[in-house]
PDB file of C-alpha atoms in Angstrom:
ATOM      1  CA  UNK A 115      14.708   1.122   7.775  1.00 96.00           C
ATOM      2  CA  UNK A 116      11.740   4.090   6.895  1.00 97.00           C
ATOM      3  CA  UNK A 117      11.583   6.450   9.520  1.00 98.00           C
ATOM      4  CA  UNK A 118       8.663   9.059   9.189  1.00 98.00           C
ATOM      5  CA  UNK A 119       8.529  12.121  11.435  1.00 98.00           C
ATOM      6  CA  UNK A 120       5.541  13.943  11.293  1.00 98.00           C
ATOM      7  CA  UNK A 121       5.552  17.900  12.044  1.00 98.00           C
ATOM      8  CA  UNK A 122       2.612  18.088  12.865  1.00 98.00           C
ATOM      9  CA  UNK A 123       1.633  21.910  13.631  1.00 97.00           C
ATOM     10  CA  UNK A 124      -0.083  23.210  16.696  1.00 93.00           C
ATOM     11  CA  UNK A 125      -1.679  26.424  17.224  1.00 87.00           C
ATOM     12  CA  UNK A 126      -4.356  28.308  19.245  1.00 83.00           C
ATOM     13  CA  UNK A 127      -7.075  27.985  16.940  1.00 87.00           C
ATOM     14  CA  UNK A 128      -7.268  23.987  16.175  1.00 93.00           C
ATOM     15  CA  UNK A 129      -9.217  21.892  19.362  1.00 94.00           C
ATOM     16  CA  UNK A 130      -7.499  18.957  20.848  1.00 96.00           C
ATOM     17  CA  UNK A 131      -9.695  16.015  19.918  1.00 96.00           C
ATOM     18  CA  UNK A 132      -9.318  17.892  16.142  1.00 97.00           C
ATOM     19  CA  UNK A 133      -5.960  17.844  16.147  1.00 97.00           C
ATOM     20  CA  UNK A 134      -6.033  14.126  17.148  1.00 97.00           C
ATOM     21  CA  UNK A 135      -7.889  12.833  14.483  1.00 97.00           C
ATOM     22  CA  UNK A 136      -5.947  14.840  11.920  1.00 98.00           C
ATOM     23  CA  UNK A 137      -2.421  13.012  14.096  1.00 98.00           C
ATOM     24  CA  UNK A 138      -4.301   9.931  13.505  1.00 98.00           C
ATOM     25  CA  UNK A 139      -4.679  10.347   9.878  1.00 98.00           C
ATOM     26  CA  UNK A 140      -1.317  11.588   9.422  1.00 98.00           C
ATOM     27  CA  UNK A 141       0.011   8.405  10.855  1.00 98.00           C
ATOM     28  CA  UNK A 142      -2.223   5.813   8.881  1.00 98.00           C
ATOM     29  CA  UNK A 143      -0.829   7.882   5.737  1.00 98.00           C
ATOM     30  CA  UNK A 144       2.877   6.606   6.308  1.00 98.00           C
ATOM     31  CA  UNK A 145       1.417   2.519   6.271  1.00 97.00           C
ATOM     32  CA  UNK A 146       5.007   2.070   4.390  1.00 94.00           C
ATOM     33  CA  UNK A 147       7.356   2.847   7.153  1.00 97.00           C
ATOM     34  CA  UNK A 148       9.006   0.818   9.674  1.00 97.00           C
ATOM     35  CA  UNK A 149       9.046   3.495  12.912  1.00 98.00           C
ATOM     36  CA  UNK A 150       6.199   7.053  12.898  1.00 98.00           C
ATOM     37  CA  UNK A 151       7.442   9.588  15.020  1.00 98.00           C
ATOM     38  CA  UNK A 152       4.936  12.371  16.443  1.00 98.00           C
ATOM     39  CA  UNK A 153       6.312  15.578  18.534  1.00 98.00           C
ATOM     40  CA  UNK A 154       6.129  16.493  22.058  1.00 98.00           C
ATOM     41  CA  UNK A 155       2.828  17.666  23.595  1.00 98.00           C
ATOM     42  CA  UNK A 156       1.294  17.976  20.121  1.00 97.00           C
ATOM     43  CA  UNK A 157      -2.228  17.856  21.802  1.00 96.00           C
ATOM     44  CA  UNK A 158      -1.808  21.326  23.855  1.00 95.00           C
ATOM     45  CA  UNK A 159       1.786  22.700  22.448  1.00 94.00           C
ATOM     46  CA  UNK A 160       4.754  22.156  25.071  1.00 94.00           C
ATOM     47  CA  UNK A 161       4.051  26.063  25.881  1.00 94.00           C
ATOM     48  CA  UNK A 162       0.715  26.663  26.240  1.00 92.00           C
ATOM     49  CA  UNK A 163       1.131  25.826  30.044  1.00 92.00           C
ATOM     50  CA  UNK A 164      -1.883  26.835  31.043  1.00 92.00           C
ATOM     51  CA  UNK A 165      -3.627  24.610  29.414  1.00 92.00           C
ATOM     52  CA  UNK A 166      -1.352  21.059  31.057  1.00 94.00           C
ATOM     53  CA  UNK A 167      -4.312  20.721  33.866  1.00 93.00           C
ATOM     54  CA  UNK A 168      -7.241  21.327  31.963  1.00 93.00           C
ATOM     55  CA  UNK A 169      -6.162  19.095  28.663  1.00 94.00           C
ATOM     56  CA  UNK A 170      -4.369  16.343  31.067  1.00 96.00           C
ATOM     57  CA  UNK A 171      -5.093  13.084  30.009  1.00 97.00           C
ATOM     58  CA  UNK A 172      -4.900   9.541  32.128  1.00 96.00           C
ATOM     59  CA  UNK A 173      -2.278   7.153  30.500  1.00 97.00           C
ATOM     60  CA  UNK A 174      -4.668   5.299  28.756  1.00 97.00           C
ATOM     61  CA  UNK A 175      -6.873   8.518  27.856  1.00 97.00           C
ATOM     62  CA  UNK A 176      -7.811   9.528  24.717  1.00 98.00           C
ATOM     63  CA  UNK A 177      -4.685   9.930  22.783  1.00 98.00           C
ATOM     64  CA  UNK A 178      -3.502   6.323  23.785  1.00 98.00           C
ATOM     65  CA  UNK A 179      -6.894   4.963  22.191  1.00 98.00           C
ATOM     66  CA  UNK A 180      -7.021   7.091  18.923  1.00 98.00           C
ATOM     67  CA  UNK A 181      -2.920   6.301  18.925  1.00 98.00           C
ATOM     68  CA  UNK A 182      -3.100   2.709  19.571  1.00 98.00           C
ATOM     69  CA  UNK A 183      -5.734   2.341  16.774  1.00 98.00           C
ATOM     70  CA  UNK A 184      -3.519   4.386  14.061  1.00 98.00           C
ATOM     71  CA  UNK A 185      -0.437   2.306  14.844  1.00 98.00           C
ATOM     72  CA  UNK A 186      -2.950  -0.879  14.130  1.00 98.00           C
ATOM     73  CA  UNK A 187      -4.283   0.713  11.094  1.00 98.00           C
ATOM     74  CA  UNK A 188      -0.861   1.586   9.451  1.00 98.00           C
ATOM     75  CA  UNK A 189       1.257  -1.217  10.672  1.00 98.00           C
ATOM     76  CA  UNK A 190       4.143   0.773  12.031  1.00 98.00           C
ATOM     77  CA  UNK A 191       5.892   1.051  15.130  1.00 98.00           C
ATOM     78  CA  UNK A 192       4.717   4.651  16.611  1.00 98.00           C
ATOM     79  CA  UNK A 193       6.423   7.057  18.956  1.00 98.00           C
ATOM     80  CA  UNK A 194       3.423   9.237  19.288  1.00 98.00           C
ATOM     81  CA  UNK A 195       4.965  12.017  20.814  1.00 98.00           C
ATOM     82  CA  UNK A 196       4.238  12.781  24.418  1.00 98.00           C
ATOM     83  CA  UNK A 197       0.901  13.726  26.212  1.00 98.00           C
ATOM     84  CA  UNK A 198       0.438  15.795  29.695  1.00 97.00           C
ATOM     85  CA  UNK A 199      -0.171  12.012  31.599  1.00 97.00           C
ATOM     86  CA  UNK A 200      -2.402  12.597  35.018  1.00 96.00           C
ATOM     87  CA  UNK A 201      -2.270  10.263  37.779  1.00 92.00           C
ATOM     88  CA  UNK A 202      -3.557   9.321  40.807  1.00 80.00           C
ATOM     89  CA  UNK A 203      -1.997  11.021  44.028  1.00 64.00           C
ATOM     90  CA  UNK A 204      -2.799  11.578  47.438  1.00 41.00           C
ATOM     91  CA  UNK A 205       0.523  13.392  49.040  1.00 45.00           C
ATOM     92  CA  UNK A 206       0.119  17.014  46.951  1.00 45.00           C
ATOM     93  CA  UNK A 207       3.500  17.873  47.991  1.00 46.00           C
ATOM     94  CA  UNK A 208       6.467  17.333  45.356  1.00 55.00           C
ATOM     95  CA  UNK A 209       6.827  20.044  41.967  1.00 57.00           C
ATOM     96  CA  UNK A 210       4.310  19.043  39.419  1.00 58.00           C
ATOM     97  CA  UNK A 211       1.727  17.392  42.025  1.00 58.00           C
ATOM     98  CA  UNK A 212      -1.152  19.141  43.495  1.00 45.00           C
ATOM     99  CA  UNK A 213      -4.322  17.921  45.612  1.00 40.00           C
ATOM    100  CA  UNK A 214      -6.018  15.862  42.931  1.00 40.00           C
ATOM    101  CA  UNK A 215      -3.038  14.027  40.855  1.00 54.00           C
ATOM    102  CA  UNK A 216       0.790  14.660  39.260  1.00 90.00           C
ATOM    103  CA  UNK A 217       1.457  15.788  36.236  1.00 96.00           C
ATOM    104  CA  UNK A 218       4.018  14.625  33.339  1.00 97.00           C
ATOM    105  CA  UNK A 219       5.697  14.900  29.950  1.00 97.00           C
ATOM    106  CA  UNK A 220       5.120  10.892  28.941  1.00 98.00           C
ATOM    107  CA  UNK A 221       5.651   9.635  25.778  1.00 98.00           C
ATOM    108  CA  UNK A 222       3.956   6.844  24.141  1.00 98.00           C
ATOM    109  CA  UNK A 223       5.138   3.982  22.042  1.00 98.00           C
ATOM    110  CA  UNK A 224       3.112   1.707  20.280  1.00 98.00           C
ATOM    111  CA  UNK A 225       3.894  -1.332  18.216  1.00 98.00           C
ATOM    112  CA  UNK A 226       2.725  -2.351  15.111  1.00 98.00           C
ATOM    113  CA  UNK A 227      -0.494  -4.338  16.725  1.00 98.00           C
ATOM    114  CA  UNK A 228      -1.612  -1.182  18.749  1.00 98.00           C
ATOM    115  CA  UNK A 229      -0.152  -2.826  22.106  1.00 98.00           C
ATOM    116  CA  UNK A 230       1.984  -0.155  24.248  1.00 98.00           C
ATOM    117  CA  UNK A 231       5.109  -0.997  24.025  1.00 98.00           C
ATOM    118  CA  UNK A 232       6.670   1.258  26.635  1.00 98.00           C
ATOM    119  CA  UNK A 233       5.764   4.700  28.417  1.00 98.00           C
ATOM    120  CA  UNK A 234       8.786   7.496  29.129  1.00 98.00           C
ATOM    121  CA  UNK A 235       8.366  10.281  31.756  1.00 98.00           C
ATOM    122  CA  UNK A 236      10.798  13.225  30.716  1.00 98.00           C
ATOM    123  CA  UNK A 237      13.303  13.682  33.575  1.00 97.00           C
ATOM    124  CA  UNK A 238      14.608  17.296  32.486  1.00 97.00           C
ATOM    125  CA  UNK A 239      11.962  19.648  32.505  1.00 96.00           C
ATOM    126  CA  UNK A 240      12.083  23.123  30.771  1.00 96.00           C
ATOM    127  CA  UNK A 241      11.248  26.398  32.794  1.00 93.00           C
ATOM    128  CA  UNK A 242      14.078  27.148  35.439  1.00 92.00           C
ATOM    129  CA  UNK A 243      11.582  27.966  37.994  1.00 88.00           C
ATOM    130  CA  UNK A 244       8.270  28.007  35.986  1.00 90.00           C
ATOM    131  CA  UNK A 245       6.226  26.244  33.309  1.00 91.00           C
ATOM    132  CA  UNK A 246       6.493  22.464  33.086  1.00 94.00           C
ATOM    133  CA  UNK A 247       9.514  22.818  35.554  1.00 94.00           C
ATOM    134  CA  UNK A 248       7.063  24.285  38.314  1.00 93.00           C
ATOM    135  CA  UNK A 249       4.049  22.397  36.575  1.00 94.00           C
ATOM    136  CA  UNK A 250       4.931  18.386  35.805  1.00 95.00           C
ATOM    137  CA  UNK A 251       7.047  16.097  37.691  1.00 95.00           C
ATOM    138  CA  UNK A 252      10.228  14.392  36.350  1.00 95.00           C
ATOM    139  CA  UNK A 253      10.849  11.356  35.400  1.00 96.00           C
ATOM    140  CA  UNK A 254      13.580   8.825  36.944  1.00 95.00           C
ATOM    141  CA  UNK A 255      13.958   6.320  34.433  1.00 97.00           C
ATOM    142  CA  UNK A 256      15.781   5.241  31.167  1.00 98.00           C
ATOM    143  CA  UNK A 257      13.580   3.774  28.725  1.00 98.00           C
ATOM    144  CA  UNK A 258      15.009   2.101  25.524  1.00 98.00           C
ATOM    145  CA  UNK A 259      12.198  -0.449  23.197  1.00 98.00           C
ATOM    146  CA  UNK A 260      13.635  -3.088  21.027  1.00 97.00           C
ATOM    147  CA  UNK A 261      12.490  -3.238  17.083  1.00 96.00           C
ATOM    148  CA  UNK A 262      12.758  -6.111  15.124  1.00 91.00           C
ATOM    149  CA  UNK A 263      14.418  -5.814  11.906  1.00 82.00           C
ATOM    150  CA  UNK A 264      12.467  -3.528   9.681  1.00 72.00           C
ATOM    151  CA  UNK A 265      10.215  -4.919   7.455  1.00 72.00           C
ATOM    152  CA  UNK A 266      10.678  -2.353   4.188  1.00 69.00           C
ATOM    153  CA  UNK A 267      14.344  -3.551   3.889  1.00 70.00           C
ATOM    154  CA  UNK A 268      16.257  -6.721   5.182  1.00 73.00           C
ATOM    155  CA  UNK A 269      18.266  -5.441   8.377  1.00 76.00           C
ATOM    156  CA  UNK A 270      18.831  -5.836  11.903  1.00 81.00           C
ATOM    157  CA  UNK A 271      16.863  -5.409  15.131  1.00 91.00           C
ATOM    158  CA  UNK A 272      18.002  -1.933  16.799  1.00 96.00           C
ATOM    159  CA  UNK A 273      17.227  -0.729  20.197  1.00 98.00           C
ATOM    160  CA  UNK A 274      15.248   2.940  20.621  1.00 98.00           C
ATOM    161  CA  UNK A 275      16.416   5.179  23.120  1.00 98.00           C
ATOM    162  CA  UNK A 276      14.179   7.416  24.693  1.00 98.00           C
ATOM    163  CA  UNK A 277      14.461  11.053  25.330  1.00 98.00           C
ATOM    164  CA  UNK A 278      12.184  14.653  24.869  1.00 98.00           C
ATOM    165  CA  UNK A 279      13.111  18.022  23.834  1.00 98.00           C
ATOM    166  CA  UNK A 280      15.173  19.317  26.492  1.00 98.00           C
ATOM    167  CA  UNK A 281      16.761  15.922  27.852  1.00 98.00           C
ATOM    168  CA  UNK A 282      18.908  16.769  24.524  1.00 98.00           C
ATOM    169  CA  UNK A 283      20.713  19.298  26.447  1.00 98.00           C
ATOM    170  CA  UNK A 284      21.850  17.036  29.017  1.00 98.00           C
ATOM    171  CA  UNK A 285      24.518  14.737  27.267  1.00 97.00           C
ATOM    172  CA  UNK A 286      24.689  11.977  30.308  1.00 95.00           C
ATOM    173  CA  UNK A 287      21.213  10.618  29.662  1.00 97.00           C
ATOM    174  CA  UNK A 288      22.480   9.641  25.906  1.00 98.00           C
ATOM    175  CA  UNK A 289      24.904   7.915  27.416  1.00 96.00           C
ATOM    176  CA  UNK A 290      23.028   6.210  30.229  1.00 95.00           C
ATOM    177  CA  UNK A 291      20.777   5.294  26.906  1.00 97.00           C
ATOM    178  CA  UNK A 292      23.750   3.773  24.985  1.00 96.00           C
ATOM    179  CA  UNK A 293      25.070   1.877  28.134  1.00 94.00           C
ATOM    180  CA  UNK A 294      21.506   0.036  27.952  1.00 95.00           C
ATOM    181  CA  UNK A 295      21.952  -0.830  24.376  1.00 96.00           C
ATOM    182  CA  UNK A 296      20.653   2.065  22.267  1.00 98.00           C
ATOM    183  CA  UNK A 297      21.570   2.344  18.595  1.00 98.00           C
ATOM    184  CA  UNK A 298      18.574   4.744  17.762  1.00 98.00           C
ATOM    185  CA  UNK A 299      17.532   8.020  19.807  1.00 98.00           C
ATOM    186  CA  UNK A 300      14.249   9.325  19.327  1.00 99.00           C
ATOM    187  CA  UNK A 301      14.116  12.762  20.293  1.00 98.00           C
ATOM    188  CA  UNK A 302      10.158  14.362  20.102  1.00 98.00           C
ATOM    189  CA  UNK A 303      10.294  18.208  20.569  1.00 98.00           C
ATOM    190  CA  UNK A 304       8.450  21.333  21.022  1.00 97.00           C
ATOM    191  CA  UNK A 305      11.801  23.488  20.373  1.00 98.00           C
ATOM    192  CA  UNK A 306      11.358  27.184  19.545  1.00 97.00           C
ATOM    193  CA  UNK A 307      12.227  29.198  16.856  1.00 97.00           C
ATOM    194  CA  UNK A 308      14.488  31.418  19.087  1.00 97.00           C
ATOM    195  CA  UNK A 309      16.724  28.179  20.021  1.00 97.00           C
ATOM    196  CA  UNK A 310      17.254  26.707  16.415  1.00 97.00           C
ATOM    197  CA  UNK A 311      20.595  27.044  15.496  1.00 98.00           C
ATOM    198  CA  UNK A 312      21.032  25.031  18.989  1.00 98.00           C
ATOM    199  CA  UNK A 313      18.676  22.065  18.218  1.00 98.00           C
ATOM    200  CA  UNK A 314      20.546  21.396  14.731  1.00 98.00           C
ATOM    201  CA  UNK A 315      23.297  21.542  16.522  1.00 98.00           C
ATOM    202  CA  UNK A 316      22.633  19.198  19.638  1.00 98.00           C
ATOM    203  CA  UNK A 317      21.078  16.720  17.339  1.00 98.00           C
ATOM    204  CA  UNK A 318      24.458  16.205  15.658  1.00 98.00           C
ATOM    205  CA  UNK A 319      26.234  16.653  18.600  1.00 98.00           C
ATOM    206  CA  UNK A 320      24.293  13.307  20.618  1.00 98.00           C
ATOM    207  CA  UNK A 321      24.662  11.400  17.133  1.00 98.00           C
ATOM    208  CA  UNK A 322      28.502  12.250  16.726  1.00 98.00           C
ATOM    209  CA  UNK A 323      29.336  11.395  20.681  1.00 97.00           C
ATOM    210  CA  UNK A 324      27.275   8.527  20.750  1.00 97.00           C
ATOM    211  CA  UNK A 325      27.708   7.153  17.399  1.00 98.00           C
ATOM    212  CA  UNK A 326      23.816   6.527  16.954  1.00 98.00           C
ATOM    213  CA  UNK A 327      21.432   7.573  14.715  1.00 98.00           C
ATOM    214  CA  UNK A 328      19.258  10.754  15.956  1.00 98.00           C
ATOM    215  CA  UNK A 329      15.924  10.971  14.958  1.00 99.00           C
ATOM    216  CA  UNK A 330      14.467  14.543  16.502  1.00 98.00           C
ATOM    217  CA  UNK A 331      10.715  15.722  15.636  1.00 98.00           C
ATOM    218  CA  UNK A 332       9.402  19.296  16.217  1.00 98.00           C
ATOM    219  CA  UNK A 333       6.623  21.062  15.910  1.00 97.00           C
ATOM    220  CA  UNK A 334       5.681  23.709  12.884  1.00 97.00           C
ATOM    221  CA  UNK A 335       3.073  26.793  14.188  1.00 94.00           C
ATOM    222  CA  UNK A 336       3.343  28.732  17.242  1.00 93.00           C
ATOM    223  CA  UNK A 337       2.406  27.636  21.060  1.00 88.00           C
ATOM    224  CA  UNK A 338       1.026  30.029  23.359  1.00 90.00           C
ATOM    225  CA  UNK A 339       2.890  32.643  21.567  1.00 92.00           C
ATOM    226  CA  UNK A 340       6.107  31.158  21.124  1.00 95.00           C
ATOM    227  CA  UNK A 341       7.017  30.460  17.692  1.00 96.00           C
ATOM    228  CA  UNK A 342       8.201  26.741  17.085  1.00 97.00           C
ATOM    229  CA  UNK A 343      11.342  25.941  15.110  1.00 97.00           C
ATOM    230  CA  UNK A 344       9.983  22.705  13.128  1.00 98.00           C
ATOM    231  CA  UNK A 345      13.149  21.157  11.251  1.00 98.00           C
ATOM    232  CA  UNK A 346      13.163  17.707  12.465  1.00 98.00           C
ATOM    233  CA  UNK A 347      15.929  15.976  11.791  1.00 98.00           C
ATOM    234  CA  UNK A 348      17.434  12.761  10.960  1.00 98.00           C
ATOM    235  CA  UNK A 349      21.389  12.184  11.212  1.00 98.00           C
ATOM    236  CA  UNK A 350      23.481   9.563  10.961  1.00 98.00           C
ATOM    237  CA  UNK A 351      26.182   8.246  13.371  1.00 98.00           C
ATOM    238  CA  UNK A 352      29.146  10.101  11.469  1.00 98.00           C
ATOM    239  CA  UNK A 353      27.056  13.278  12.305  1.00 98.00           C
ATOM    240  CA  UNK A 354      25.804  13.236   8.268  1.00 98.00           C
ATOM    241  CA  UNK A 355      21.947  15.186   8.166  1.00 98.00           C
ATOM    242  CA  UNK A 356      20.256  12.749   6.147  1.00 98.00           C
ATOM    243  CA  UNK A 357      17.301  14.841   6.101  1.00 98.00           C
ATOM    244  CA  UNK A 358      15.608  18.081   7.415  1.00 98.00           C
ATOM    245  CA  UNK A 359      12.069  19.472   7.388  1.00 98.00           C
ATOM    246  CA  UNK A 360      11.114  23.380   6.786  1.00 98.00           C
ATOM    247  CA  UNK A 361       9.511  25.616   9.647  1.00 97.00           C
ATOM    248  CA  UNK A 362       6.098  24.373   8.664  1.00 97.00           C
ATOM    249  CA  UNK A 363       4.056  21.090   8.802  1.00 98.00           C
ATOM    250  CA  UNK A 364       5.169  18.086   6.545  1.00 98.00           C
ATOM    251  CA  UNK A 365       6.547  14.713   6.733  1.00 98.00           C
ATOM    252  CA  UNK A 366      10.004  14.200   6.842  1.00 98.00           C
ATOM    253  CA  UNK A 367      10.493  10.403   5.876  1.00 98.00           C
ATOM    254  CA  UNK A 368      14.356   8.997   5.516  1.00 98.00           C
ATOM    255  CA  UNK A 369      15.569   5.404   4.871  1.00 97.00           C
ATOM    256  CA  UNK A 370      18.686   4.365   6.666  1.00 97.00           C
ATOM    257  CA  UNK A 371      20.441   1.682   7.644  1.00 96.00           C
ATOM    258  CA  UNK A 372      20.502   0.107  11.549  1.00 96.00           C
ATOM    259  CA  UNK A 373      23.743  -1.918  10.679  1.00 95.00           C
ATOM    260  CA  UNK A 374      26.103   1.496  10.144  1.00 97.00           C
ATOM    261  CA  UNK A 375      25.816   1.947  13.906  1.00 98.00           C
ATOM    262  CA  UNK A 376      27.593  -1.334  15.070  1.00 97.00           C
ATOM    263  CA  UNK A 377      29.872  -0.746  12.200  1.00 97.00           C
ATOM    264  CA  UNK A 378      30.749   2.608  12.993  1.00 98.00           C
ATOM    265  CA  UNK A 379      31.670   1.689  16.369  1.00 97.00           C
ATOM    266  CA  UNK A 380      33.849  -1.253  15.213  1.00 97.00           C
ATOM    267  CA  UNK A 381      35.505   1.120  12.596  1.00 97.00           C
ATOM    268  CA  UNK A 382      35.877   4.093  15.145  1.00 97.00           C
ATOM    269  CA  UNK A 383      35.937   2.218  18.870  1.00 95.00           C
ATOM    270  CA  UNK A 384      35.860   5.753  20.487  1.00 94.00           C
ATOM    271  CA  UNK A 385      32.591   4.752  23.098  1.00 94.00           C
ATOM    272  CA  UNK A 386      35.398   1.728  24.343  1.00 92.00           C
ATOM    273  CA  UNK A 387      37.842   4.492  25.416  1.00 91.00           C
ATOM    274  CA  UNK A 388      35.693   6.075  27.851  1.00 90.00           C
ATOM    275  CA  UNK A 389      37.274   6.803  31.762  1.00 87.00           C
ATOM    276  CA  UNK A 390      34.263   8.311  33.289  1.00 83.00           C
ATOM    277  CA  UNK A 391      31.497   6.222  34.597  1.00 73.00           C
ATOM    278  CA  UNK A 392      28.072   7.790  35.099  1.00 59.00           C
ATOM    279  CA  UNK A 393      27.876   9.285  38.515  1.00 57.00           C
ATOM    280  CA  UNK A 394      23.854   9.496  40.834  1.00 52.00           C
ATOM    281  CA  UNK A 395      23.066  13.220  40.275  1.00 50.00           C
ATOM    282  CA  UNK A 396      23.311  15.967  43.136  1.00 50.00           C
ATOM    283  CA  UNK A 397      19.958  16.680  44.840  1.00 42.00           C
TER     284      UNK A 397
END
């Protein structure tokens, strides 16, 4: 299987429906690979907060259509990152909602005919008690997409698991992921330079515990101020980094293969010794 991540970089001085069509092109350029993988927020930058409202976009806005068209174009399955989704609402009452619609971190995922294959609301947002904690609502579902084998090689069909950015900090949602059959998690980020040594870390950590592959895209430039780590990542289910980007923008593009998940698992049953279930979180 050919995975291509594209860190793509965001900053201040590009416009949004720029930085789309330059996305777009990026993603017709990898016509080759199997599964494109974009970052989080990549229209705005996950920290430019101010600018969630005004650059909001419906689920099937703007990004969706020049998205939808790219994955078309290039043949590829396409995680295209997440957008700041607005929808309808009348109540104006819960974190992330106000009078004229919520707010939320939703990732796309398109298959290789343009059709969405499924939509992910990020459950764990960042900000304590500001920012896109204060300023999106979270997300209550799991969301894993099956892939046929991939076409570049002869292989199996895998299952994607969903998750964004800080959801890797929270090890019970890989696990919820793997319960429902995932063998791939695709991790889109807009980690900061600051925080690096922990998202190198993390990514190896939810590959290593879960015995999946990781696949974890970042953003190169700065958002808002805050300097973005870049150095996607792609590791194995042994923990192995098959490959890692710089700080800037590129395309990180690794071949692997689906099968050395089921096979690790046989040869190292540690996911069949587990004694703790999953329990409903405290509210």
């Amino acid at each position: 299987m050919r995975a291509s991540l594209i860190q793509i970089g965001v900053d201040e001085g590009e416009s949004v429906d720029s930085r789309r069509r330059r996305a777009a092109s990026l993603v017709r350029e990898q016509s080759g690979a199997d599964l494109v993988v974009l970052p989080e927020l990549w229209t705005t930058g996950a920290f430019a907060y101010e600018e969630f409202a005004t650059e909001a976009e419906p689920l099937q806005g703007p990004t969706y259509e020049v998205m939808a068209e790219a994955a078309r174009d290039a043949g590829v399955w396409l995680h295209a990152g997440s957008i700041p989704e607005k929808t309808a609402s009348d109540s104006g009452s819960a974190a992330g909602e106000g009078p004229h619609g919520s707010l939320y971190n939703t990732s796309l995922i398109f298959s290789p005919s343009g059709e969405l294959a499924a939509a992910y609301r990020k459950i764990h947002r960042f900000g304590f008690d500001k920012g896109e904690a204060v300023l999106m609502g979270a997300g209550a579902e799991l969301v894993t997409v099956r892939l046929p084998g991939p076409a570049t090689t002869p292989g199996p069909a895998t299952t994607l698991g969903l998750a964004t950015c800080y959801d890797l900090r929270f090890p019970e949602l890989f696990r919820g992921l793997v319960d429902a059959g995932a063998e791939i998690l695709v991790i889109p980020a807009g980690w900061p330079e600051r925080r690096r040594s922990h998202w190198t870390l993390l990514a190896q950590a939810r590959a290593v515990e879960n015995q999946a592959y990781v696949l974890a895209c970042g953003t190169a430039g700065t958002h808002a101020g805050v300097p973005q780590a870049g150095h996607s990542i792609v590791v194995d289910p042994w923990g192995e980094v098959l490959g890692e980007a710089g700080s800037g923008e590129e395309v990180l593009t690794v071949e692997f293969d689906p099968g050395k998940v089921a096979a690790t698992r046989e040869q190292f049953p540690a996911l069949k010794d587990r004694m703790l279930g999953l329990r409903p979180p405290v509210r």
